[in-house]
Coordinates of C-alpha atoms and ligand atoms in Angstrom, one line a residue:
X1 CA 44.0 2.5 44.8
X2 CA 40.8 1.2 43.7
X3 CA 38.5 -1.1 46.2
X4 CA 35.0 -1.9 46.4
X5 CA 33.4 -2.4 49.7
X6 CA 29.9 -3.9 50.4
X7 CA 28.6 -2.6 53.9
X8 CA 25.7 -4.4 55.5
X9 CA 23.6 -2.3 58.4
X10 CA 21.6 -4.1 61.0
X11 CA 20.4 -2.1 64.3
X12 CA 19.4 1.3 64.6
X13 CA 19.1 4.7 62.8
X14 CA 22.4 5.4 64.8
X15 CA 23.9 2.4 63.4
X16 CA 23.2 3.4 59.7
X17 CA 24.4 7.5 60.7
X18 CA 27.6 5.2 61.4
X19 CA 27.7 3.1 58.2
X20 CA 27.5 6.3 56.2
X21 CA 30.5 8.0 58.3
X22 CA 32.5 4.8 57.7
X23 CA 31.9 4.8 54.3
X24 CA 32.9 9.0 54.1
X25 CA 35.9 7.9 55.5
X26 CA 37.1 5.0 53.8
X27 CA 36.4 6.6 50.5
X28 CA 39.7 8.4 51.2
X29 CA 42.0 5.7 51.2
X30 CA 40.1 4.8 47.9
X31 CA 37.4 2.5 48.6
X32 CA 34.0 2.9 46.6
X33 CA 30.6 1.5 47.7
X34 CA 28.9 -1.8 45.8
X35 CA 25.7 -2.9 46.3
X36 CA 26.8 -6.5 45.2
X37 CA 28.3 -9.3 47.5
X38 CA 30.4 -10.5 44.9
X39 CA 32.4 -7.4 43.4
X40 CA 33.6 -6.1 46.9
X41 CA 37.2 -6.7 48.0
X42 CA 36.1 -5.3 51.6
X43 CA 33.1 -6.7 53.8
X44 CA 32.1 -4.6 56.5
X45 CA 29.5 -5.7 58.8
X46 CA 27.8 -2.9 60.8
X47 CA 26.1 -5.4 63.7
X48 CA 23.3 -4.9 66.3
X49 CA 23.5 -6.5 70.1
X50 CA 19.9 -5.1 71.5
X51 CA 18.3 -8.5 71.2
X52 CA 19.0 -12.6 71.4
X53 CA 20.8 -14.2 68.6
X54 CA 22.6 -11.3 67.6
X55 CA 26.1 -12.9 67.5
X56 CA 25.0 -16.2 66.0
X57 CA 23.8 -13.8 63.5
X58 CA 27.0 -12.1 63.2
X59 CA 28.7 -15.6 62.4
X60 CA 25.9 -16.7 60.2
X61 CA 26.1 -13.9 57.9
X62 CA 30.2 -14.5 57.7
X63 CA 29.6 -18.0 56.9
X64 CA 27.0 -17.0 53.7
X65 CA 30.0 -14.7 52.5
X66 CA 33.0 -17.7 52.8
X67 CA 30.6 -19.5 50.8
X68 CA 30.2 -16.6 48.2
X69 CA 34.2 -16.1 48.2
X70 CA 34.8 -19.7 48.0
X71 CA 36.7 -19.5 44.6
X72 CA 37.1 -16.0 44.6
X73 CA 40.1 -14.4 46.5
X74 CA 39.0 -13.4 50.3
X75 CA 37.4 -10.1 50.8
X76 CA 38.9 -7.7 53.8
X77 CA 36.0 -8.8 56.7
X78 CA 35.2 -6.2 58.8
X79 CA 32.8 -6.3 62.2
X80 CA 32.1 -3.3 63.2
X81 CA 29.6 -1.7 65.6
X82 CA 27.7 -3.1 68.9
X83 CA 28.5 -7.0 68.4
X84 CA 32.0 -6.0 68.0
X85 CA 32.3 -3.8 71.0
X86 CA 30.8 -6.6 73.0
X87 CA 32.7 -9.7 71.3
X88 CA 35.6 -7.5 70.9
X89 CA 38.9 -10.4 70.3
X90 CA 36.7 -13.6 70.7
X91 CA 35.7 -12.5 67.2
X92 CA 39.0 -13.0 65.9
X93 CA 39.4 -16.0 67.7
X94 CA 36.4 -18.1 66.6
X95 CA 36.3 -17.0 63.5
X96 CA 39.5 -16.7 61.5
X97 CA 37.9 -15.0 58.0
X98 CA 37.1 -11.9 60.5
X99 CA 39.9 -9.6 59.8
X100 CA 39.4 -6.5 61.7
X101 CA 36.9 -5.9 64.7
X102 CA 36.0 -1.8 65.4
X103 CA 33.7 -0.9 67.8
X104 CA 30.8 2.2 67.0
X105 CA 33.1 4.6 69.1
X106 CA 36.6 3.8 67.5
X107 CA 35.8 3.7 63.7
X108 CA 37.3 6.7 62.8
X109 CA 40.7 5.1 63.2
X110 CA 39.7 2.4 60.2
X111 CA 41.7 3.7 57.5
X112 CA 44.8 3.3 59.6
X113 CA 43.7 0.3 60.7
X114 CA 42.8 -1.3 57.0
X115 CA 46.1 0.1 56.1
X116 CA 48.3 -1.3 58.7
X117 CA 46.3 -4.9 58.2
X118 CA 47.6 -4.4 54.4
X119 CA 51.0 -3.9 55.2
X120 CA 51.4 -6.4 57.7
X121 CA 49.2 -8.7 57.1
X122 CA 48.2 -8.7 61.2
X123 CA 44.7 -8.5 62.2
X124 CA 43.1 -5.7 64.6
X125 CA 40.6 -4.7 67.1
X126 CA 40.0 -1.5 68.1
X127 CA 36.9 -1.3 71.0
X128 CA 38.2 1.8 72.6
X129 CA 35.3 4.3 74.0
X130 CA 36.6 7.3 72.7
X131 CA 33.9 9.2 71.1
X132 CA 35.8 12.7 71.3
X133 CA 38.7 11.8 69.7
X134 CA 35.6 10.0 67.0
X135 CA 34.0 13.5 66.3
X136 CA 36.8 15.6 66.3
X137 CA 37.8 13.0 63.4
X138 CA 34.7 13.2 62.3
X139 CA 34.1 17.1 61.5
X140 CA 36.7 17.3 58.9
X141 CA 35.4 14.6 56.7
X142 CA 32.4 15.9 55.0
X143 CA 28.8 13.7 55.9
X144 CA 27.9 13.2 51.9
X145 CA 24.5 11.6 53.1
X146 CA 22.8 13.8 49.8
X147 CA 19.8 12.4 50.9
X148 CA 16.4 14.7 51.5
X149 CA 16.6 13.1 54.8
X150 CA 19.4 12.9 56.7
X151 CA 20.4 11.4 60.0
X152 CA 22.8 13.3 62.5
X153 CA 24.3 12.0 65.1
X154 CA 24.1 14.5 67.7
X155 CA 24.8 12.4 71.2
X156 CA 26.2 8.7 72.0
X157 CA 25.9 6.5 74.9
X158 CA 24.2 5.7 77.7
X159 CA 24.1 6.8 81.7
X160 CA 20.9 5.1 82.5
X161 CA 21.5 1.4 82.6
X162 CA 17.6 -0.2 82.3
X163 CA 18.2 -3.5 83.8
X164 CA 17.4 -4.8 80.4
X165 CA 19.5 -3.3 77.9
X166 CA 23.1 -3.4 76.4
X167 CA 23.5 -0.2 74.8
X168 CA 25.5 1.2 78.0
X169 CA 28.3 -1.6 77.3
X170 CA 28.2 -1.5 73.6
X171 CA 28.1 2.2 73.3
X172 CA 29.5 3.6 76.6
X173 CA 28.8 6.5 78.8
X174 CA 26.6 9.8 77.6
X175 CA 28.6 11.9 75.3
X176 CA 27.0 15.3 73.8
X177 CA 29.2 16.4 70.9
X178 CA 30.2 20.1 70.8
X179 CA 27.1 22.3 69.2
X180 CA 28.9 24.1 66.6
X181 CA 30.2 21.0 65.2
X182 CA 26.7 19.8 64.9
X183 CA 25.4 23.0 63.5
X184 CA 28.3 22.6 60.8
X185 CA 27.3 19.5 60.1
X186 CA 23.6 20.6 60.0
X187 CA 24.7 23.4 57.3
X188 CA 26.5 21.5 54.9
X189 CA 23.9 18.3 55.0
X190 CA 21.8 20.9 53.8
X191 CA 23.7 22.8 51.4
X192 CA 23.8 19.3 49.7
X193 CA 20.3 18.9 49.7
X194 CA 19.1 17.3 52.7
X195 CA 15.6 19.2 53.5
X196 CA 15.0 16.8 56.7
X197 CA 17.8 16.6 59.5
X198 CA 16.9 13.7 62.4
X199 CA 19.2 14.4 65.4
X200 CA 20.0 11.0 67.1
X201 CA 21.1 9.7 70.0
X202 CA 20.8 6.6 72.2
X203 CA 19.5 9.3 74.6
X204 CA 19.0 12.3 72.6
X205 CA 17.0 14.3 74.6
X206 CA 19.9 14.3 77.2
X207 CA 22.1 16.3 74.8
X208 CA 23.8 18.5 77.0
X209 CA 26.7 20.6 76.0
X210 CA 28.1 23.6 78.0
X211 CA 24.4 25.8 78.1
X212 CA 23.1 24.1 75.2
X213 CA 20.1 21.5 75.2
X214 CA 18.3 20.0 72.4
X215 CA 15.5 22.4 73.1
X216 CA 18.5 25.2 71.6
X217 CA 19.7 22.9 68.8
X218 CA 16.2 22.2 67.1
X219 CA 15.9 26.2 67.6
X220 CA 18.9 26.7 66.0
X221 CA 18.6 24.5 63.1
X222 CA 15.3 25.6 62.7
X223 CA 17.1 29.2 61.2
X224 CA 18.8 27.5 58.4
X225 CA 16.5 28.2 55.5
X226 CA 17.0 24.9 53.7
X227 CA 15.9 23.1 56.4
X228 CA 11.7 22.4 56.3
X229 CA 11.6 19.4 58.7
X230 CA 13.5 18.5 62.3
X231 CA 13.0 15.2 63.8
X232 CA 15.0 13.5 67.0
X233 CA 15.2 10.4 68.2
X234 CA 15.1 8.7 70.4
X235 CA 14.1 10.2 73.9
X236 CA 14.0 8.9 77.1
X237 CA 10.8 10.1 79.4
X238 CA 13.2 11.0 82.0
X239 CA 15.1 14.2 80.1
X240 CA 11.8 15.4 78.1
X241 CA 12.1 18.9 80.2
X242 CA 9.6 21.9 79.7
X243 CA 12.1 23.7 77.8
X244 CA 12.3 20.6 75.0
X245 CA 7.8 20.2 75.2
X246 CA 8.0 24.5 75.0
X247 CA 10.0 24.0 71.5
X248 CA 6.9 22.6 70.3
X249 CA 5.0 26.0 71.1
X250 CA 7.6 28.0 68.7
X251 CA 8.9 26.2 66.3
X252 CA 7.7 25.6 62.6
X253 CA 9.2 22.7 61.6
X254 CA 9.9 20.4 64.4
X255 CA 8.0 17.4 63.2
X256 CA 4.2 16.9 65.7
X257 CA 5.2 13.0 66.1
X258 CA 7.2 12.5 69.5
X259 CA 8.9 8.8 69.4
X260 CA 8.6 8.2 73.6
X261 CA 9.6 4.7 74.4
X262 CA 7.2 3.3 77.3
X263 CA 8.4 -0.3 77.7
X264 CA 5.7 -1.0 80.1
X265 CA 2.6 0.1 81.4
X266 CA 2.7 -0.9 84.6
X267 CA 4.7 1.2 87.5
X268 CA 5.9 -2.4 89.3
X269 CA 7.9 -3.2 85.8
X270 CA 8.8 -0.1 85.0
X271 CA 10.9 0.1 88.5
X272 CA 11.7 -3.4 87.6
X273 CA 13.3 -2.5 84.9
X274 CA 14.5 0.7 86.5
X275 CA 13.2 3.5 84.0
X276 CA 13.1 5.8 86.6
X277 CA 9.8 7.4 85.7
X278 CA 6.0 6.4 86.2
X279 CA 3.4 5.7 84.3
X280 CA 1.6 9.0 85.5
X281 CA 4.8 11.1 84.7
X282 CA 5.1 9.2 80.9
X283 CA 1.4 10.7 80.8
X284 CA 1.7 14.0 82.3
X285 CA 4.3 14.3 79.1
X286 CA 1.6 13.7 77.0
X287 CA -0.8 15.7 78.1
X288 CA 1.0 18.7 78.1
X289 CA 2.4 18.2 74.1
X290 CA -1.3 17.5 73.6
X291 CA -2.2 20.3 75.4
X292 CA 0.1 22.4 73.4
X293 CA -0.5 20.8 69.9
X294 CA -3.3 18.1 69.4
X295 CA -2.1 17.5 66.5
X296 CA 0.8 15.7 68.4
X297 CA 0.9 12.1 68.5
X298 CA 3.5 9.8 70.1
X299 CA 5.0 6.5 69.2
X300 CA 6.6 4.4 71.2
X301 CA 8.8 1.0 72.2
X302 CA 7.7 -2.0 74.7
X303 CA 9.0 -5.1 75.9
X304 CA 6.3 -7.8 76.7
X305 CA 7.0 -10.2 79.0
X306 CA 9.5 -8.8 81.3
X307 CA 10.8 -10.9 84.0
X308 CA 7.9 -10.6 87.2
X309 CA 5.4 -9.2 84.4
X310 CA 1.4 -10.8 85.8
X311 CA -1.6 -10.6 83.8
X312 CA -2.2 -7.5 86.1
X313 CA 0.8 -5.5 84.2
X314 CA 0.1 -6.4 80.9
X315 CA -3.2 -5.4 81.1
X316 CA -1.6 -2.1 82.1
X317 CA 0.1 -2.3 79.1
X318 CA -3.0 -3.2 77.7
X319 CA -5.2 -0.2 79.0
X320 CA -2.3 2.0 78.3
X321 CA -2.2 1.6 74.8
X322 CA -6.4 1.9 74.7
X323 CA -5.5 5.6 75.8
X324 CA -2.7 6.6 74.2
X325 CA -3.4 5.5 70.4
X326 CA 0.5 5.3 69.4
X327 CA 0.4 6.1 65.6
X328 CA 3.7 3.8 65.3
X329 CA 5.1 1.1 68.0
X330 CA 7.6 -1.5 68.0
X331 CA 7.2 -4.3 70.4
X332 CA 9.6 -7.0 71.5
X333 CA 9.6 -10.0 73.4
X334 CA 11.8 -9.6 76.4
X335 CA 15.6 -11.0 75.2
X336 CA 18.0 -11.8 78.2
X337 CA 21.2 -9.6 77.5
X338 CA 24.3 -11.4 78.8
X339 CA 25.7 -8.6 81.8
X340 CA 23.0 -6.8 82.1
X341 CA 21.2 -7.1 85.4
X342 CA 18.1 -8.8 84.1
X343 CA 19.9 -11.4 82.5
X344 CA 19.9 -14.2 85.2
X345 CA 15.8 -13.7 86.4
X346 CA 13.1 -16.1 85.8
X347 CA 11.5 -16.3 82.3
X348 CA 8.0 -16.2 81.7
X349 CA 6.4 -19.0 80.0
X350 CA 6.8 -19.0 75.6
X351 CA 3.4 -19.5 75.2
X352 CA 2.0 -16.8 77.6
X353 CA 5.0 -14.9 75.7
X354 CA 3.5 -15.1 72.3
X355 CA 0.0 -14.7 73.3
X356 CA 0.6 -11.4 75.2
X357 CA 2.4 -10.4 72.0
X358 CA -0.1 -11.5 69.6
X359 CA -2.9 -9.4 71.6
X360 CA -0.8 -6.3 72.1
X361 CA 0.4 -6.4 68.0
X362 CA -3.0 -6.9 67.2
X363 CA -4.4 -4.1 69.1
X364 CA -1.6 -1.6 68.6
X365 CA -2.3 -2.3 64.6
X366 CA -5.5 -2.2 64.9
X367 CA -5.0 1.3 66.4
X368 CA -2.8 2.3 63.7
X369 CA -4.8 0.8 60.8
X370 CA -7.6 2.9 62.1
X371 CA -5.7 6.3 62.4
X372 CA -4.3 5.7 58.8
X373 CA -8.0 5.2 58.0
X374 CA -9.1 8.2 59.2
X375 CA -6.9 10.4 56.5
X376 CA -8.5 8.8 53.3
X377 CA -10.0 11.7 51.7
X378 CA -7.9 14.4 53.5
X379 CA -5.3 16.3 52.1
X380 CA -1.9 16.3 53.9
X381 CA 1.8 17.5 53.5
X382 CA 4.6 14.6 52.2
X383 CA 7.8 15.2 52.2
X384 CA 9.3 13.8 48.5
X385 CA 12.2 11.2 49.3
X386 CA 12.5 9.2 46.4
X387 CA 10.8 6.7 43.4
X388 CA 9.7 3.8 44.5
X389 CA 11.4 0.3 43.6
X390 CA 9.9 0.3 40.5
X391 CA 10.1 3.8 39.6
X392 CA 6.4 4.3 38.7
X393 CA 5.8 6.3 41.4
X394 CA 7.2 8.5 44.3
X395 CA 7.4 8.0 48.0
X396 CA 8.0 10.1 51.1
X397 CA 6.5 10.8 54.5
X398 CA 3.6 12.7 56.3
X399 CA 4.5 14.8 59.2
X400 CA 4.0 11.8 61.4
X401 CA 6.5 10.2 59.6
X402 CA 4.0 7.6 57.8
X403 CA 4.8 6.2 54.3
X404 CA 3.1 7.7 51.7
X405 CA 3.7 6.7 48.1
X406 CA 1.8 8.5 45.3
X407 CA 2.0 9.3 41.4
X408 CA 4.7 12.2 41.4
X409 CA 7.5 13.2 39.4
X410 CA 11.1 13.3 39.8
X411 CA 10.8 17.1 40.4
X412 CA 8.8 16.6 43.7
X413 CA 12.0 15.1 45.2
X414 CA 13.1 17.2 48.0
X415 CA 10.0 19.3 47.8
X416 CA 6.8 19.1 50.4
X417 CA 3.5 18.2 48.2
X418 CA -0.2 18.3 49.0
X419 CA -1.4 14.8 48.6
X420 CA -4.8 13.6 48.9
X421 CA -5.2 10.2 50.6
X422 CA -7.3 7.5 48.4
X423 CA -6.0 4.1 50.8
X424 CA -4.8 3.5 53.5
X425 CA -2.7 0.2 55.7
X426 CA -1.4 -0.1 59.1
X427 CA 1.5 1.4 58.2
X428 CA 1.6 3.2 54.3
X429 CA -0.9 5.6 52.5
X430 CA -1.4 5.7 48.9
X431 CA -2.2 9.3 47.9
X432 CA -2.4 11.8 44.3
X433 CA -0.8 14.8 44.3
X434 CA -2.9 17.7 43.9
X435 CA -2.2 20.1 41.2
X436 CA -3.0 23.6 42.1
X437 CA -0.6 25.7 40.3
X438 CA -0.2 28.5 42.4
X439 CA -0.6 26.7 45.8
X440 CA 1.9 27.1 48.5
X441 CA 2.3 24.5 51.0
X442 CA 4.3 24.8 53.7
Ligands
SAM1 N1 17.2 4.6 74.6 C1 15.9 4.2 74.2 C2 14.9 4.2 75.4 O1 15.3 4.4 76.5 O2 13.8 3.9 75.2 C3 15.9 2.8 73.6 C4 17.0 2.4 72.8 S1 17.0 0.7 72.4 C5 18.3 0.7 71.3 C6 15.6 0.3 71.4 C7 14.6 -0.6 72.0 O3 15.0 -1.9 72.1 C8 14.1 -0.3 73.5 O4 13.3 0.8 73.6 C9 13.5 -1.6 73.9 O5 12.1 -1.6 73.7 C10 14.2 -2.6 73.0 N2 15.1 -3.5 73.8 C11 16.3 -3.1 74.4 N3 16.8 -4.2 75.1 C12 15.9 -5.2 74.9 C13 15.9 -6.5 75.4 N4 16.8 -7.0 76.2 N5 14.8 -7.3 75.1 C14 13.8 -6.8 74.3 N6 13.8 -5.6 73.8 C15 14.8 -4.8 74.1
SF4_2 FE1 19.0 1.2 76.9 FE2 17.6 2.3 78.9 FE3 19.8 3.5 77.9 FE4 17.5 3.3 76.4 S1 17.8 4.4 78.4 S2 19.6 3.0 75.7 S3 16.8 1.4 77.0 S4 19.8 1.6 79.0
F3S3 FE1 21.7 -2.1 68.3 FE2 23.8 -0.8 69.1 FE3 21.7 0.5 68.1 S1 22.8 -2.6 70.1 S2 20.0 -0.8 68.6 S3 23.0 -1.0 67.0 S4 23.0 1.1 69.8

């Protein structure tokens, strides 16, 4: 058998870790990835559900490829991922070109499923929470990422339940998968060239499985020689323990950029939201990695505008992010999420929304512009990921995981270069490699 399937990714890292396993796994039962809409005979859409619109977007996107198909015969049309797990049948229902709905912790049964579709002609959905029976799938069929970074999934799901959020319903409870299966995993990515691994989790820094913590994985990673660079992602303030800010003492290649979603700077809507930590803790945190490392810095997540949030909080926000100069930051206007417990309370006004997110974009890029600033002229360390678009040049990333794109050669692929920075953005630096022959960098 010989299919072509298209796979579209929206959401995060953990999302694209699953696109790449679903692809692994369909390639068995013959099915070979396209980049192009109109060659595939399978459409799978890997969806998102962390913000508004996310379903209309879903349905949207089905409707571009109907149009596509039109006079061509219909592609297999696959939703997969956190839309699907929340939409689950009503999918099927209100929109017949869907074929087959999977949810992110039941897609190692899609070959079986595609193949029982074919032979019956009877459409699916499989939204089980069954993330053991997923990895123990999962560790037989090899993770052929064969990129110089690589994400690993190494925990799934969510305990916490922010009053905000979806990812508990769409993803399920906390789930650590077994530490040798992740170390085999870690040792084969490698032995096919990956020279970055970024563990991932919705919570990663909860991985717990029997005695082992993340503080032992990154350790134990750390000992494969391929490996120069270990990332995770992303951590709640809650489980960043001593043993986990202590890793940052001995090892030599976890990564000095900690991502630490804040949300908030104000205490009142963090409980709101029910983080369950303080402002003063979320600091505490950051003055002992700085304490340990200045070279450290953090980046970080916030929602502006939550339900109850006064001028008083935002400035909080406001005078938070004048002390902590977050190298990177993502910032979203509060989104009611149908179920969650936020869902039904008062909105704040648009127009306060979009000016309190103008000023806090401006200044948090303004922060960032600066910091990039501060490297032109310096040499640093880039990991080599790839050309560019147009193949003139190579990029990759600084230890702060910055974009840096530069005039190197296909050899520097894999390999960690001294760059010196000429320019710099908000958010990429423009270097040339330094040629030193004999120069080792680490
Ligand atoms: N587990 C991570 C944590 O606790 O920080 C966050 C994971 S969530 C997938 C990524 C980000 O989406 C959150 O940090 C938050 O800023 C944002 N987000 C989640 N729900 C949201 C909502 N209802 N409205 C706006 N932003 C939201
Ligand atoms: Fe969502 Fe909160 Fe869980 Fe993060 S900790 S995934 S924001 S519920
Ligand atoms: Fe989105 Fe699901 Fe990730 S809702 S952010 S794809 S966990």
């Amino acid at each position: 058998m010989g299919h072509k399937i298209f796979i579209k990714t929206f959401g995060c890292q953990m999302n694209e870790y699953d696109s790449n396993r679903i692809y692994d796994t369909v390639k068995k039962i013959g099915y070979h990835k396209t980049e192009k809409y109109v060659e595939a005979d399978c459409y799978l859409l890997n969806t998102c559900h962390i913000r508004d619109k996310a379903k209309e977007k879903v349905y949207h996107e089905i409707g571009r490829v109907k149009k596509i198909f039109r006079f061509k015969k219909k592609p297999l049309v696959i939703v997969a991922g956190c839309v699907a797990q929340a939409e689950n049948q009503e999918m099927l229902k209100r929109e017949p070109y869907i074929d087959l709905v999977i949810g992110p912790q039941s897609y190692h049964k899609i070959n079986d499923t595609i193949l029982k579709y074919v032979e019956k002609n009877k459409k699916f959905e499989e939204t089980e929470f069954d993330p053991i029976s997923k990895f123990n799938f999962l560790k037989k069929i090899k993770n052929d990422s064969r990129k110089v970074s690589s994400f690993l999934t190494i925990q799934e799901g969510c305990d916490k339940f922010c009053h905000f959020c979806v990812v508990p319903f769409t993803r399920g409870p906390e789930y650590s998968r077994p530490f040798k299966q992740i170390l085999n995993e870690a040792k084969y990515l490698v032995e096919n060239g990956t020279k970055e691994i970024i563990l991932l989790g919705q919570n990663v820094n909860a991985y717990r499985n029997k005695e082992y913590r993340l503080s032992n994985l990154i350790l134990e990673i750390e000992k494969l020689s391929g490996v120069k660079r270990i990332r995770y992602t992303t951590s709640h303030p809650k489980d960043m323990t001593d043993d986990l800010i202590e890793v940052y003492k001995y090892s030599k290649k976890l990564m000095p950029l900690v991502h630490l979603p804040v949300q908030s700077g104000s205490n009142k809507i963090l409980n709101l939201m029910n983080r369950k930590h303080t402002i003063n803790e979320y600091i505490k945190i950051y003055d002992k990695l700085k304490k340990i490392n200045p070279n450290i810095e953090f980046s970080s997540d916030f929602i502006i505008g939550y339900p109850g949030e006064e001028d008083s909080d935002f400035k909080d926000t406001f005078d938070l992010i004048k002390k902590i100069k977050f190298v990177n930051s993502y910032s979203f206007i509060f989104s009611p999420r149908p179920g969650t417990v936020a869902a039904e309370s008062k909105l704040i006004d648009k127009k306060i929304l979009l000016k309190r997110l103008e000023k806090i974009q401006n200044k948090l890029f303004e922060n960032q512009s600066s910091m990039n600033k501060l490297l032109v002229n310096k040499t640093i360390n880039v990991l080599v990921e790839n050309f560019t678009e147009d193949k003139t040049r190579v990029f990759g990333r600084s230890e702060h995981m910055t974009s840096v794109i530069f005039n190197g050669k296909k050899s520097d692929i894999g390999k960690i270069v001294a760059v010196k920075i000429k320019q710099s953005n908000r958010s990429t630096l423009f270097a040339e490699k330094i040629y030193e022959p004999n120069k080792k960098v680490a």
